[in-house]
């Protein structure tokens, strides 16, 4: 009876502490006050206890520990989960609270040998309790799918689609990145929080975090599996054909966006709720990091493998997609990974983003090498637009759709900007200078000087058209366009001079009649030859084709008309010789000139 009375007295002290809003560990102090009142109920006499206060307190704590040990041991050896019964779980938590409070009281009395023995017993029991709580924490998480009923708004009618065969809740496909996934019910979160609070108080915060993070990682892995990411290693990425990697990059972009805009923010919120009201806040951050680390590392490793891969020019656009996706997500990463545990993940993301930028710079350098290595070989048929011109201009035009990112990359990787031009503008002008130099080498493969100039005119016009009214032209600047236009006019002038000046030269009227007749014959022969040859030359651009024909007609027709008129007015015709044979009228020449140049070489 005395033992029961002491235990009841200690329990009463704890209830008073709770009622006063104090920590249950304050029960020891209250107990000392209560124990000063003797069994006789002497309230006005000597307040001193009939025995040592410290001894009485230790005696009462020991008795309470004995009682808790019997009660808790029954739960610890129980085969069925304690949290399968709400009453049992509540009773068990109350017992755990008392045990932790008793251990705290004993620590405050450290120094006495008998206290040390009692404290050792309490610590052993706490350790057993913590192991059991660890199991119960896992049980509560694992049973979560069963706790979702048919009227749950987030999973209504779709439980089978959102729970794997071994009980891991996974997320449904998401298109709205402003949502929050509520993977666990509030009642489940409440149970987890109750266990977490006790485990942290008992010094098992890391163990609690480990159980929680392992279960939540399963959620992320299963949810991401729906996006069909292959999880390629760095070696596998290097060995996979680029066409297959392009598809994988598209899936990666969807996955990483979903992870950092939906999954991780939802996981952060869940962590904060499960581990709220803890005496050690670092458990929350540690748990979140452990949940996110595996998925983050997998996603970043793929991007890193791409960044360290080949620098072939055709890879630019997909690598740019990766770079810009990470660029958009870096602020989100900085918010999510702001604590000391997640800091290495954030640093790694920033480093890989930088390496992607370096890869893009390297790809641009490889484009320069590609232009340099493209040899003159044989003459391109008809002097049309060379494939290297089409490739480079379409490449640059497409690349400039990511102007802001390219400017940032080139500035960060050490490209020098001019006084009136950005680093990107300087880089583009240099690439186009290399292209022009390459074309100059290719034009030498033509034996006909006129075809050399036509070739340069065709390619120059294509280049100019590709920079007009778009981002590429804006970056290059008006001064570059003006200079390119002047070059085009010069090519035109050189073509006309080399092709038609000699032909028109036969139409000089300052000559005697026999010479005029001979010149007419030579003109026809030369004109026919030039028309025959140049009718097979290529001018793809319709406007340029008409401009060239008009230009040729503008110098040939007036000269021919004047020559024929002069020839007909010659006194020699009105005398004994008669009118010479004139093969073409002016209209005939104009028709033949209109047949100059083909639209394509085919």
Coordinates of C-alpha atoms in Angstrom, one line a residue:
X1 CA 0.0 0.0 0.0
X2 CA 2.9 2.4 0.8
X3 CA 4.4 1.7 -2.6
X4 CA 1.1 2.4 -4.3
X5 CA 0.7 5.6 -2.3
X6 CA 4.1 6.8 -3.4
X7 CA 3.4 6.1 -7.0
X8 CA 0.1 7.9 -6.8
X9 CA 1.9 10.9 -5.1
X10 CA 4.4 11.1 -7.9
X11 CA 1.6 10.8 -10.5
X12 CA -0.2 13.6 -8.8
X13 CA 2.9 15.7 -8.9
X14 CA 3.1 15.2 -12.7
X15 CA -0.5 16.1 -13.1
X16 CA 0.0 19.3 -11.2
X17 CA 3.0 20.1 -13.4
X18 CA 0.9 19.6 -16.5
X19 CA -1.9 21.7 -15.1
X20 CA 0.5 24.6 -14.4
X21 CA 1.7 24.4 -17.9
X22 CA 5.2 23.2 -16.9
X23 CA 7.3 20.4 -18.3
X24 CA 6.5 17.1 -16.7
X25 CA 10.1 16.9 -15.5
X26 CA 9.1 19.6 -13.0
X27 CA 7.2 16.9 -11.1
X28 CA 10.3 16.2 -9.0
X29 CA 10.3 19.7 -7.5
X30 CA 6.6 19.5 -6.8
X31 CA 7.0 16.1 -5.3
X32 CA 9.6 17.5 -2.9
X33 CA 7.0 20.0 -1.7
X34 CA 4.2 17.4 -1.4
X35 CA 6.4 15.0 0.4
X36 CA 7.0 17.6 3.1
X37 CA 3.5 17.0 4.4
X38 CA 3.4 14.1 6.8
X39 CA 0.9 11.3 6.8
X40 CA -0.7 13.0 9.8
X41 CA -1.8 15.8 7.6
X42 CA 0.2 18.4 9.6
X43 CA -0.2 21.5 7.5
X44 CA 0.5 24.1 10.0
X45 CA 3.4 22.6 11.9
X46 CA 6.9 21.8 11.0
X47 CA 7.2 21.7 7.1
X48 CA 10.2 19.5 7.2
X49 CA 9.7 16.0 6.0
X50 CA 10.1 13.1 8.4
X51 CA 13.0 11.8 6.1
X52 CA 15.5 13.3 3.7
X53 CA 13.9 15.1 0.8
X54 CA 16.4 13.8 -1.7
X55 CA 16.1 10.3 -0.4
X56 CA 12.3 10.4 -0.5
X57 CA 12.4 11.8 -4.0
X58 CA 14.8 9.1 -5.2
X59 CA 12.7 6.5 -3.5
X60 CA 9.5 7.7 -5.2
X61 CA 11.3 7.9 -8.6
X62 CA 12.6 4.3 -8.2
X63 CA 9.1 3.1 -7.3
X64 CA 7.6 4.9 -10.3
X65 CA 10.3 3.5 -12.6
X66 CA 9.5 0.0 -11.4
X67 CA 5.8 0.5 -12.2
X68 CA 6.6 2.0 -15.6
X69 CA 9.0 -0.8 -16.4
X70 CA 6.3 -3.4 -15.8
X71 CA 3.8 -1.5 -17.9
X72 CA 6.2 -0.6 -20.8
X73 CA 7.7 -4.1 -21.0
X74 CA 4.3 -5.5 -21.7
X75 CA 4.1 -3.3 -24.8
X76 CA 7.6 -3.9 -25.9
X77 CA 7.2 -7.7 -26.1
X78 CA 3.8 -7.4 -27.8
X79 CA 3.7 -9.0 -31.2
X80 CA 1.0 -6.8 -32.7
X81 CA 1.7 -3.2 -33.5
X82 CA 0.9 -0.9 -30.6
X83 CA -0.5 1.7 -33.1
X84 CA -3.1 -0.8 -34.3
X85 CA -5.1 0.3 -31.2
X86 CA -5.5 4.0 -30.5
X87 CA -6.0 3.4 -26.8
X88 CA -2.8 1.4 -26.5
X89 CA -0.8 4.0 -28.5
X90 CA -2.0 6.8 -26.2
X91 CA -1.3 4.8 -23.0
X92 CA 2.1 3.8 -24.3
X93 CA 3.0 7.5 -25.2
X94 CA 2.0 8.6 -21.7
X95 CA 4.2 5.9 -20.2
X96 CA 7.1 7.0 -22.4
X97 CA 6.6 10.7 -21.4
X98 CA 6.7 9.6 -17.7
X99 CA 9.8 7.5 -18.4
X100 CA 11.7 10.4 -20.1
X101 CA 10.6 12.8 -17.3
X102 CA 11.9 10.4 -14.6
X103 CA 15.2 10.0 -16.4
X104 CA 15.4 13.8 -16.5
X105 CA 14.7 14.1 -12.8
X106 CA 17.4 11.5 -12.1
X107 CA 20.0 13.3 -14.2
X108 CA 19.2 16.5 -12.2
X109 CA 20.1 14.5 -9.0
X110 CA 23.4 13.1 -10.5
X111 CA 26.2 12.5 -8.0
X112 CA 24.8 9.8 -5.8
X113 CA 25.7 6.2 -6.5
X114 CA 22.2 5.0 -6.0
X115 CA 20.9 7.6 -8.4
X116 CA 23.4 6.4 -11.1
X117 CA 22.1 2.8 -10.7
X118 CA 18.5 4.0 -11.1
X119 CA 19.4 6.2 -14.0
X120 CA 21.1 3.4 -15.8
X121 CA 17.9 1.3 -15.5
X122 CA 15.9 4.2 -16.9
X123 CA 18.3 4.7 -19.8
X124 CA 18.2 0.9 -20.6
X125 CA 14.4 1.1 -20.6
X126 CA 14.4 4.2 -22.8
X127 CA 16.6 2.4 -25.3
X128 CA 14.2 -0.5 -25.5
X129 CA 11.3 2.0 -25.9
X130 CA 13.1 3.8 -28.7
X131 CA 13.7 0.7 -30.7
X132 CA 10.0 -0.1 -30.4
X133 CA 9.0 3.4 -31.3
X134 CA 11.3 3.1 -34.4
X135 CA 9.3 0.0 -35.4
X136 CA 6.0 1.7 -34.8
X137 CA 7.0 4.7 -36.8
X138 CA 7.7 2.5 -39.8
X139 CA 4.4 0.7 -39.2
X140 CA 2.4 3.9 -39.2
X141 CA 4.0 5.1 -42.5
X142 CA 3.5 1.7 -44.1
X143 CA -0.1 1.4 -43.2
X144 CA -0.8 4.9 -44.6
X145 CA -2.3 3.6 -47.9
X146 CA -4.9 1.7 -45.9
X147 CA -6.0 4.9 -44.2
X148 CA -7.1 6.6 -47.3
X149 CA -10.8 6.0 -47.8
X150 CA -13.0 6.4 -50.8
X151 CA -14.1 10.0 -50.0
X152 CA -10.6 11.4 -49.7
X153 CA -10.5 14.3 -52.1
X154 CA -6.9 13.9 -53.3
X155 CA -7.2 10.2 -54.2
X156 CA -10.9 9.7 -54.8
X157 CA -11.6 6.6 -56.8
X158 CA -8.0 6.1 -57.7
X159 CA -6.5 4.2 -54.7
X160 CA -5.4 1.3 -56.9
X161 CA -3.6 3.6 -59.3
X162 CA -1.8 5.4 -56.6
X163 CA -0.6 2.6 -54.4
X164 CA 2.0 0.0 -55.5
X165 CA 1.6 -3.7 -54.9
X166 CA 3.7 -3.4 -51.8
X167 CA 2.0 -0.4 -50.3
X168 CA 3.9 2.7 -51.3
X169 CA 1.8 5.7 -52.2
X170 CA 2.9 7.3 -55.4
X171 CA 1.9 10.5 -57.1
X172 CA -0.4 10.7 -60.1
X173 CA 0.8 12.4 -63.3
X174 CA 1.0 16.2 -62.7
X175 CA 0.5 19.0 -65.1
X176 CA -0.1 21.9 -62.7
X177 CA 3.1 22.8 -60.9
X178 CA 1.3 24.9 -58.3
X179 CA -0.2 22.0 -56.5
X180 CA 0.9 20.3 -53.2
X181 CA 0.8 16.5 -52.9
X182 CA -0.7 15.4 -49.6
X183 CA 0.6 11.9 -49.5
X184 CA -0.4 11.2 -45.8
X185 CA -3.6 12.0 -44.0
X186 CA -3.6 14.4 -41.1
X187 CA -4.3 11.7 -38.6
X188 CA -1.2 9.7 -39.8
X189 CA 0.9 12.8 -39.7
X190 CA -0.3 13.4 -36.1
X191 CA 0.7 9.9 -35.1
X192 CA 4.1 10.2 -36.7
X193 CA 4.7 13.5 -35.0
X194 CA 3.8 12.1 -31.7
X195 CA 6.3 9.3 -32.1
X196 CA 9.0 11.7 -33.5
X197 CA 8.7 14.0 -30.5
X198 CA 9.3 11.1 -28.1
X199 CA 12.2 9.7 -30.2
X200 CA 13.9 13.0 -30.4
X201 CA 13.4 13.6 -26.6
X202 CA 14.9 10.1 -26.1
X203 CA 18.0 10.9 -28.1
X204 CA 16.9 8.8 -31.2
X205 CA 16.3 11.7 -33.6
X206 CA 18.6 10.3 -36.2
X207 CA 17.0 6.8 -36.1
X208 CA 13.6 8.4 -36.5
X209 CA 14.9 10.4 -39.4
X210 CA 16.4 7.3 -41.0
X211 CA 13.1 5.4 -40.9
X212 CA 11.1 8.4 -42.2
X213 CA 13.5 9.2 -45.1
X214 CA 13.7 5.6 -46.3
X215 CA 9.9 5.4 -46.7
X216 CA 9.6 8.8 -48.4
X217 CA 12.4 7.9 -50.8
X218 CA 10.3 5.0 -51.9
X219 CA 7.5 7.4 -52.6
X220 CA 9.7 9.5 -54.8
X221 CA 11.3 6.6 -56.6
X222 CA 8.0 5.0 -57.5
X223 CA 6.4 8.3 -58.5
X224 CA 9.4 9.1 -60.8
X225 CA 9.2 5.6 -62.3
X226 CA 6.0 6.8 -64.1
X227 CA 8.1 9.2 -66.1
X228 CA 10.1 6.3 -67.5
X229 CA 13.5 7.8 -66.7
X230 CA 16.1 5.1 -67.4
X231 CA 18.5 6.2 -64.6
X232 CA 21.6 5.9 -66.9
X233 CA 25.0 5.9 -65.3
X234 CA 27.7 8.3 -66.7
X235 CA 29.3 5.5 -68.7
X236 CA 25.9 4.5 -70.1
X237 CA 25.2 8.1 -71.1
X238 CA 28.5 8.2 -73.0
X239 CA 27.7 5.0 -74.8
X240 CA 24.1 5.8 -75.7
X241 CA 23.4 7.2 -79.2
X242 CA 22.6 10.9 -79.2
X243 CA 19.1 10.4 -80.7
X244 CA 18.2 8.2 -77.7
X245 CA 19.7 10.7 -75.3
X246 CA 17.5 13.5 -76.9
X247 CA 14.4 11.6 -75.8
X248 CA 15.9 10.9 -72.4
X249 CA 16.6 14.7 -72.0
X250 CA 13.0 15.5 -72.7
X251 CA 11.9 13.0 -70.0
X252 CA 14.6 14.4 -67.7
X253 CA 13.3 18.0 -68.1
X254 CA 9.8 16.9 -67.2
X255 CA 11.0 14.9 -64.2
X256 CA 13.3 17.5 -62.8
X257 CA 10.7 20.2 -63.1
X258 CA 8.1 18.0 -61.4
X259 CA 10.5 17.1 -58.6
X260 CA 11.6 20.7 -57.7
X261 CA 8.3 22.4 -58.3
X262 CA 5.9 19.8 -56.8
X263 CA 7.5 16.8 -55.1
X264 CA 10.2 18.4 -53.1
X265 CA 8.1 21.4 -51.9
X266 CA 5.4 18.8 -50.9
X267 CA 8.1 16.8 -49.1
X268 CA 9.4 19.8 -47.3
X269 CA 5.9 20.7 -46.1
X270 CA 5.3 17.1 -44.9
X271 CA 8.7 17.0 -43.1
X272 CA 7.8 20.2 -41.3
X273 CA 4.5 18.7 -40.2
X274 CA 5.8 15.3 -39.1
X275 CA 8.7 16.9 -37.2
X276 CA 7.0 19.9 -35.8
X277 CA 7.4 20.9 -32.1
X278 CA 10.7 19.1 -31.8
X279 CA 13.4 20.2 -29.3
X280 CA 16.0 19.6 -32.0
X281 CA 15.0 21.4 -35.2
X282 CA 17.9 19.9 -37.2
X283 CA 16.0 16.5 -37.4
X284 CA 13.6 18.1 -39.8
X285 CA 16.4 19.4 -42.1
X286 CA 18.3 16.1 -41.9
X287 CA 15.2 14.1 -42.8
X288 CA 14.4 16.3 -45.8
X289 CA 17.9 16.1 -47.1
X290 CA 17.9 12.3 -46.8
X291 CA 14.6 12.1 -48.6
X292 CA 15.8 14.3 -51.5
X293 CA 19.4 13.3 -51.8
X294 CA 19.0 10.1 -53.9
X295 CA 16.6 11.6 -56.4
X296 CA 18.6 14.8 -56.6
X297 CA 21.9 13.0 -57.2
X298 CA 20.3 10.8 -59.9
X299 CA 19.0 13.8 -61.8
X300 CA 22.1 15.9 -61.4
X301 CA 24.4 13.0 -62.5
X302 CA 22.6 12.7 -65.8
X303 CA 22.9 16.4 -66.5
X304 CA 26.6 16.2 -65.5
X305 CA 27.2 13.3 -67.8
X306 CA 25.7 15.3 -70.7
X307 CA 27.8 18.3 -69.7
X308 CA 31.0 16.2 -69.8
X309 CA 30.1 14.5 -73.1
X310 CA 30.9 15.1 -76.7
X311 CA 31.0 18.7 -78.0
X312 CA 29.4 17.9 -81.4
X313 CA 27.6 21.0 -82.6
X314 CA 24.3 19.3 -83.1
X315 CA 24.1 18.7 -79.3
X316 CA 23.9 22.5 -78.6
X317 CA 20.1 22.7 -78.5
X318 CA 19.4 19.9 -76.1
X319 CA 22.2 20.9 -73.9
X320 CA 20.8 24.4 -74.0
X321 CA 17.4 22.9 -72.9
X322 CA 19.1 21.3 -69.9
X323 CA 21.0 24.5 -69.0
X324 CA 17.8 26.7 -69.2
X325 CA 15.8 24.2 -67.2
X326 CA 18.4 24.3 -64.4
X327 CA 18.6 28.0 -64.8
X328 CA 14.9 28.3 -64.1
X329 CA 15.1 25.8 -61.1
X330 CA 18.2 27.2 -59.4
X331 CA 16.1 29.8 -57.4
X332 CA 13.8 27.0 -56.3
X333 CA 16.8 24.9 -55.3
X334 CA 18.2 27.7 -53.3
X335 CA 15.0 28.0 -51.3
X336 CA 14.5 24.3 -50.8
X337 CA 18.2 23.5 -50.0
X338 CA 18.8 26.5 -47.8
X339 CA 19.8 24.5 -44.6
X340 CA 23.3 23.2 -43.8
X341 CA 22.4 19.6 -44.6
X342 CA 21.1 20.4 -48.1
X343 CA 23.9 22.9 -48.8
X344 CA 26.1 20.3 -50.7
X345 CA 23.2 19.4 -52.9
X346 CA 22.7 23.1 -53.8
X347 CA 26.4 23.6 -54.5
X348 CA 26.5 20.5 -56.7
X349 CA 23.4 21.8 -58.7
X350 CA 25.1 25.2 -59.2
X351 CA 28.4 23.5 -60.2
X352 CA 26.7 21.3 -62.8
X353 CA 24.7 24.2 -64.2
X354 CA 28.0 26.0 -64.7
X355 CA 29.5 22.9 -66.4
X356 CA 26.6 22.8 -68.8
X357 CA 27.4 26.5 -69.6
X358 CA 31.0 25.5 -70.2
X359 CA 29.8 22.6 -72.5
X360 CA 27.8 25.1 -74.5
X361 CA 30.8 27.3 -74.9
X362 CA 32.8 24.3 -76.0
X363 CA 30.2 23.3 -78.5
X364 CA 30.4 26.8 -80.0
X365 CA 34.2 26.3 -80.3
X366 CA 33.6 23.0 -82.0
X367 CA 31.3 24.8 -84.5
X368 CA 34.3 27.0 -85.3
X369 CA 36.4 23.9 -85.9
X370 CA 33.7 22.3 -88.0
X371 CA 33.8 25.3 -90.3
X372 CA 37.6 25.3 -90.5
X373 CA 37.7 21.6 -91.3
X374 CA 35.2 21.8 -94.1
X375 CA 37.5 21.6 -97.1
X376 CA 37.0 23.2 -100.6
X377 CA 36.9 19.8 -102.3
X378 CA 35.2 20.1 -105.7
X379 CA 33.2 23.0 -106.9
X380 CA 29.6 23.1 -105.7
X381 CA 27.2 22.6 -108.7
X382 CA 25.9 25.8 -110.3
X383 CA 27.4 28.2 -107.7
X384 CA 24.4 27.8 -105.4
X385 CA 24.1 28.0 -101.6
X386 CA 26.7 25.7 -100.1
X387 CA 25.4 23.2 -97.4
X388 CA 27.9 24.7 -94.8
X389 CA 26.3 28.1 -95.3
X390 CA 22.8 26.7 -94.7
X391 CA 24.0 24.7 -91.7
X392 CA 25.8 27.5 -90.0
X393 CA 23.1 30.1 -90.5
X394 CA 20.2 27.9 -89.5
X395 CA 22.3 26.8 -86.5
X396 CA 23.0 30.4 -85.4
X397 CA 19.5 31.5 -86.0
X398 CA 18.1 28.7 -83.8
X399 CA 20.7 29.2 -81.2
X400 CA 19.9 32.9 -80.8
X401 CA 16.4 32.0 -79.7
X402 CA 18.2 31.4 -76.4
X403 CA 19.9 34.8 -76.5
X404 CA 19.8 35.7 -72.9
X405 CA 21.3 32.3 -71.8
X406 CA 24.0 32.4 -74.5
X407 CA 25.0 36.0 -73.5
X408 CA 25.2 34.9 -69.8
X409 CA 27.2 31.8 -70.7
X410 CA 29.7 33.6 -72.9
X411 CA 30.2 36.3 -70.4
X412 CA 30.8 33.8 -67.6
X413 CA 33.2 31.7 -69.6
X414 CA 35.6 34.6 -70.3
X415 CA 34.6 35.8 -73.8
X416 CA 35.5 39.4 -74.1
X417 CA 32.9 41.9 -75.3
X418 CA 33.8 44.8 -77.5
X419 CA 33.2 48.4 -76.5
X420 CA 29.9 48.5 -78.4
X421 CA 29.1 44.8 -78.6
X422 CA 28.1 42.0 -76.3
X423 CA 30.2 38.8 -75.9
X424 CA 27.6 37.0 -77.9
X425 CA 27.8 39.5 -80.7
X426 CA 31.6 39.2 -80.8
X427 CA 31.3 35.4 -80.9
X428 CA 28.7 35.4 -83.7
X429 CA 30.7 37.8 -85.8
X430 CA 33.8 35.7 -85.4
X431 CA 31.9 32.6 -86.5
X432 CA 30.5 34.4 -89.6
X433 CA 34.0 35.7 -90.4
X434 CA 35.2 32.1 -90.4
X435 CA 32.3 31.1 -92.6
X436 CA 33.1 33.9 -95.1
X437 CA 36.7 32.9 -95.1
X438 CA 35.7 29.3 -95.8
X439 CA 33.5 30.4 -98.7
X440 CA 36.3 32.4 -100.1
X441 CA 38.4 29.3 -100.3
X442 CA 35.5 27.4 -101.9
X443 CA 35.0 29.9 -104.6
X444 CA 38.4 29.3 -105.9
X445 CA 37.3 25.8 -107.0
X446 CA 35.4 27.6 -109.9
X447 CA 37.4 28.3 -113.0
X448 CA 35.0 30.9 -114.3
X449 CA 35.5 34.2 -112.3
X450 CA 31.8 35.1 -112.9
X451 CA 30.7 31.9 -111.2
X452 CA 33.0 32.7 -108.3
X453 CA 31.2 36.0 -107.7
X454 CA 27.8 34.4 -108.3
X455 CA 28.6 31.8 -105.7
X456 CA 29.6 34.5 -103.2
X457 CA 26.5 36.5 -104.0
X458 CA 24.2 33.5 -103.5
X459 CA 25.7 32.6 -100.1
X460 CA 26.0 36.3 -99.1
X461 CA 22.3 36.9 -99.9
X462 CA 21.4 33.8 -97.9
X463 CA 23.4 34.9 -94.9
X464 CA 21.8 38.4 -95.1
X465 CA 18.3 37.0 -95.3
X466 CA 18.9 34.8 -92.3
X467 CA 19.9 37.7 -90.1
X468 CA 17.1 40.0 -91.2
X469 CA 14.2 40.8 -88.8
X470 CA 15.1 38.3 -86.1
X471 CA 17.2 37.9 -83.0
X472 CA 20.4 37.1 -84.9
X473 CA 20.3 40.4 -86.8
X474 CA 19.6 42.2 -83.6
X475 CA 22.6 40.8 -81.9
X476 CA 25.0 41.4 -84.9
X477 CA 23.8 45.0 -85.1
X478 CA 22.9 47.3 -87.9
X479 CA 26.5 48.2 -88.8
X480 CA 27.2 44.5 -89.6
X481 CA 24.2 44.3 -91.8
X482 CA 25.2 47.4 -93.7
X483 CA 28.7 46.1 -94.3
X484 CA 27.2 42.7 -95.5
X485 CA 24.9 44.5 -97.9
X486 CA 27.8 46.5 -99.3
X487 CA 29.7 43.2 -99.9
X488 CA 26.7 41.8 -101.7
X489 CA 26.5 44.8 -104.0
X490 CA 30.2 44.4 -104.7
X491 CA 29.8 40.8 -105.6
X492 CA 26.9 41.8 -107.9
X493 CA 29.1 44.4 -109.6
X494 CA 32.0 42.0 -110.0
X495 CA 29.8 39.4 -111.5
X496 CA 28.3 41.7 -114.1
X497 CA 31.6 43.2 -115.0
X498 CA 33.3 39.8 -115.4
X499 CA 30.4 38.2 -117.3
X500 CA 28.9 40.9 -119.5
X501 CA 31.4 43.7 -120.0
X502 CA 33.2 41.6 -122.6
X503 CA 29.9 40.7 -124.3
X504 CA 28.7 44.2 -124.4
X505 CA 32.2 45.3 -125.6
X506 CA 31.4 43.9 -129.0
X507 CA 28.6 46.5 -129.4
X508 CA 30.7 49.6 -129.6
X509 CA 29.5 51.8 -132.4
X510 CA 32.8 53.6 -133.0
X511 CA 34.0 51.4 -135.8
X512 CA 33.8 51.1 -139.6
X513 CA 31.0 49.2 -141.1
X514 CA 32.9 45.9 -141.7
X515 CA 34.1 46.0 -138.1
X516 CA 30.5 46.5 -136.9
X517 CA 29.3 43.5 -138.9
X518 CA 32.1 41.4 -137.5
X519 CA 31.3 42.6 -134.0
X520 CA 27.7 41.6 -134.4
X521 CA 28.7 38.1 -135.3
X522 CA 31.1 37.9 -132.4
X523 CA 28.5 39.4 -130.0
X524 CA 26.0 36.7 -131.0
X525 CA 28.5 33.9 -130.5
X526 CA 29.6 35.2 -127.1
X527 CA 26.0 36.0 -126.0
X528 CA 24.8 32.5 -127.0
X529 CA 27.7 30.9 -125.1
X530 CA 27.2 33.0 -121.9
X531 CA 23.4 32.3 -121.9
X532 CA 24.0 28.6 -122.5
X533 CA 26.4 28.4 -119.6
X534 CA 24.6 30.7 -117.1
X535 CA 21.2 29.1 -117.8
X536 CA 22.6 26.2 -115.8
X537 CA 23.9 28.3 -112.9
X538 CA 21.8 28.4 -109.7
X539 CA 20.3 31.4 -108.0
X540 CA 17.9 30.0 -105.4
X541 CA 16.5 33.3 -104.1
X542 CA 13.8 34.5 -106.4
X543 CA 14.3 38.2 -105.8
X544 CA 18.0 37.9 -106.4
X545 CA 17.4 36.0 -109.6
X546 CA 15.1 38.7 -111.0
X547 CA 17.5 41.4 -109.9
X548 CA 20.4 39.7 -111.8
X549 CA 18.3 39.2 -114.9
X550 CA 17.1 42.8 -114.8
X551 CA 20.7 44.1 -114.2
X552 CA 22.0 42.0 -117.2
X553 CA 19.1 43.2 -119.4
X554 CA 19.8 46.8 -118.3
X555 CA 23.3 46.8 -119.8
X556 CA 22.8 44.4 -122.8
X557 CA 19.5 45.6 -124.3
X558 CA 20.2 49.3 -124.5
X559 CA 23.7 48.6 -126.0
X560 CA 22.3 46.1 -128.5
X561 CA 19.5 48.4 -129.5
X562 CA 21.9 51.3 -130.1
X563 CA 24.3 49.1 -132.0
X564 CA 21.6 47.8 -134.3
X565 CA 20.3 51.2 -134.9
X566 CA 23.8 52.5 -135.7
X567 CA 24.3 49.5 -138.0
X568 CA 21.1 50.1 -139.9
X569 CA 21.8 53.8 -140.3
X570 CA 25.3 53.1 -141.8
X571 CA 25.8 54.5 -145.3
X572 CA 27.2 51.2 -146.3
X573 CA 23.8 49.6 -146.1
X574 CA 22.1 52.1 -148.3
X575 CA 24.9 51.7 -150.9
X576 CA 26.1 48.6 -152.5
X577 CA 26.3 46.1 -149.6
X578 CA 22.7 45.8 -148.5
X579 CA 21.4 45.0 -145.0
X580 CA 23.4 42.4 -143.0
X581 CA 21.8 39.4 -141.3
X582 CA 20.5 40.3 -137.8
X583 CA 19.8 37.1 -135.8
X584 CA 18.1 38.6 -132.7
X585 CA 15.7 41.4 -132.1
X586 CA 15.9 43.3 -128.7
X587 CA 12.9 41.3 -127.6
X588 CA 14.7 38.0 -128.4
X589 CA 17.6 39.0 -126.2
X590 CA 15.3 39.9 -123.4
X591 CA 13.6 36.5 -123.6
X592 CA 17.0 34.7 -123.5
X593 CA 18.1 36.8 -120.5
X594 CA 15.0 35.7 -118.7
X595 CA 16.0 32.1 -119.0
X596 CA 19.3 32.8 -117.1
X597 CA 19.8 30.9 -113.9
X598 CA 18.0 28.0 -112.3
X599 CA 16.2 27.9 -109.0
X600 CA 18.1 24.7 -107.9
X601 CA 20.9 22.5 -109.1
X602 CA 18.6 19.5 -109.5

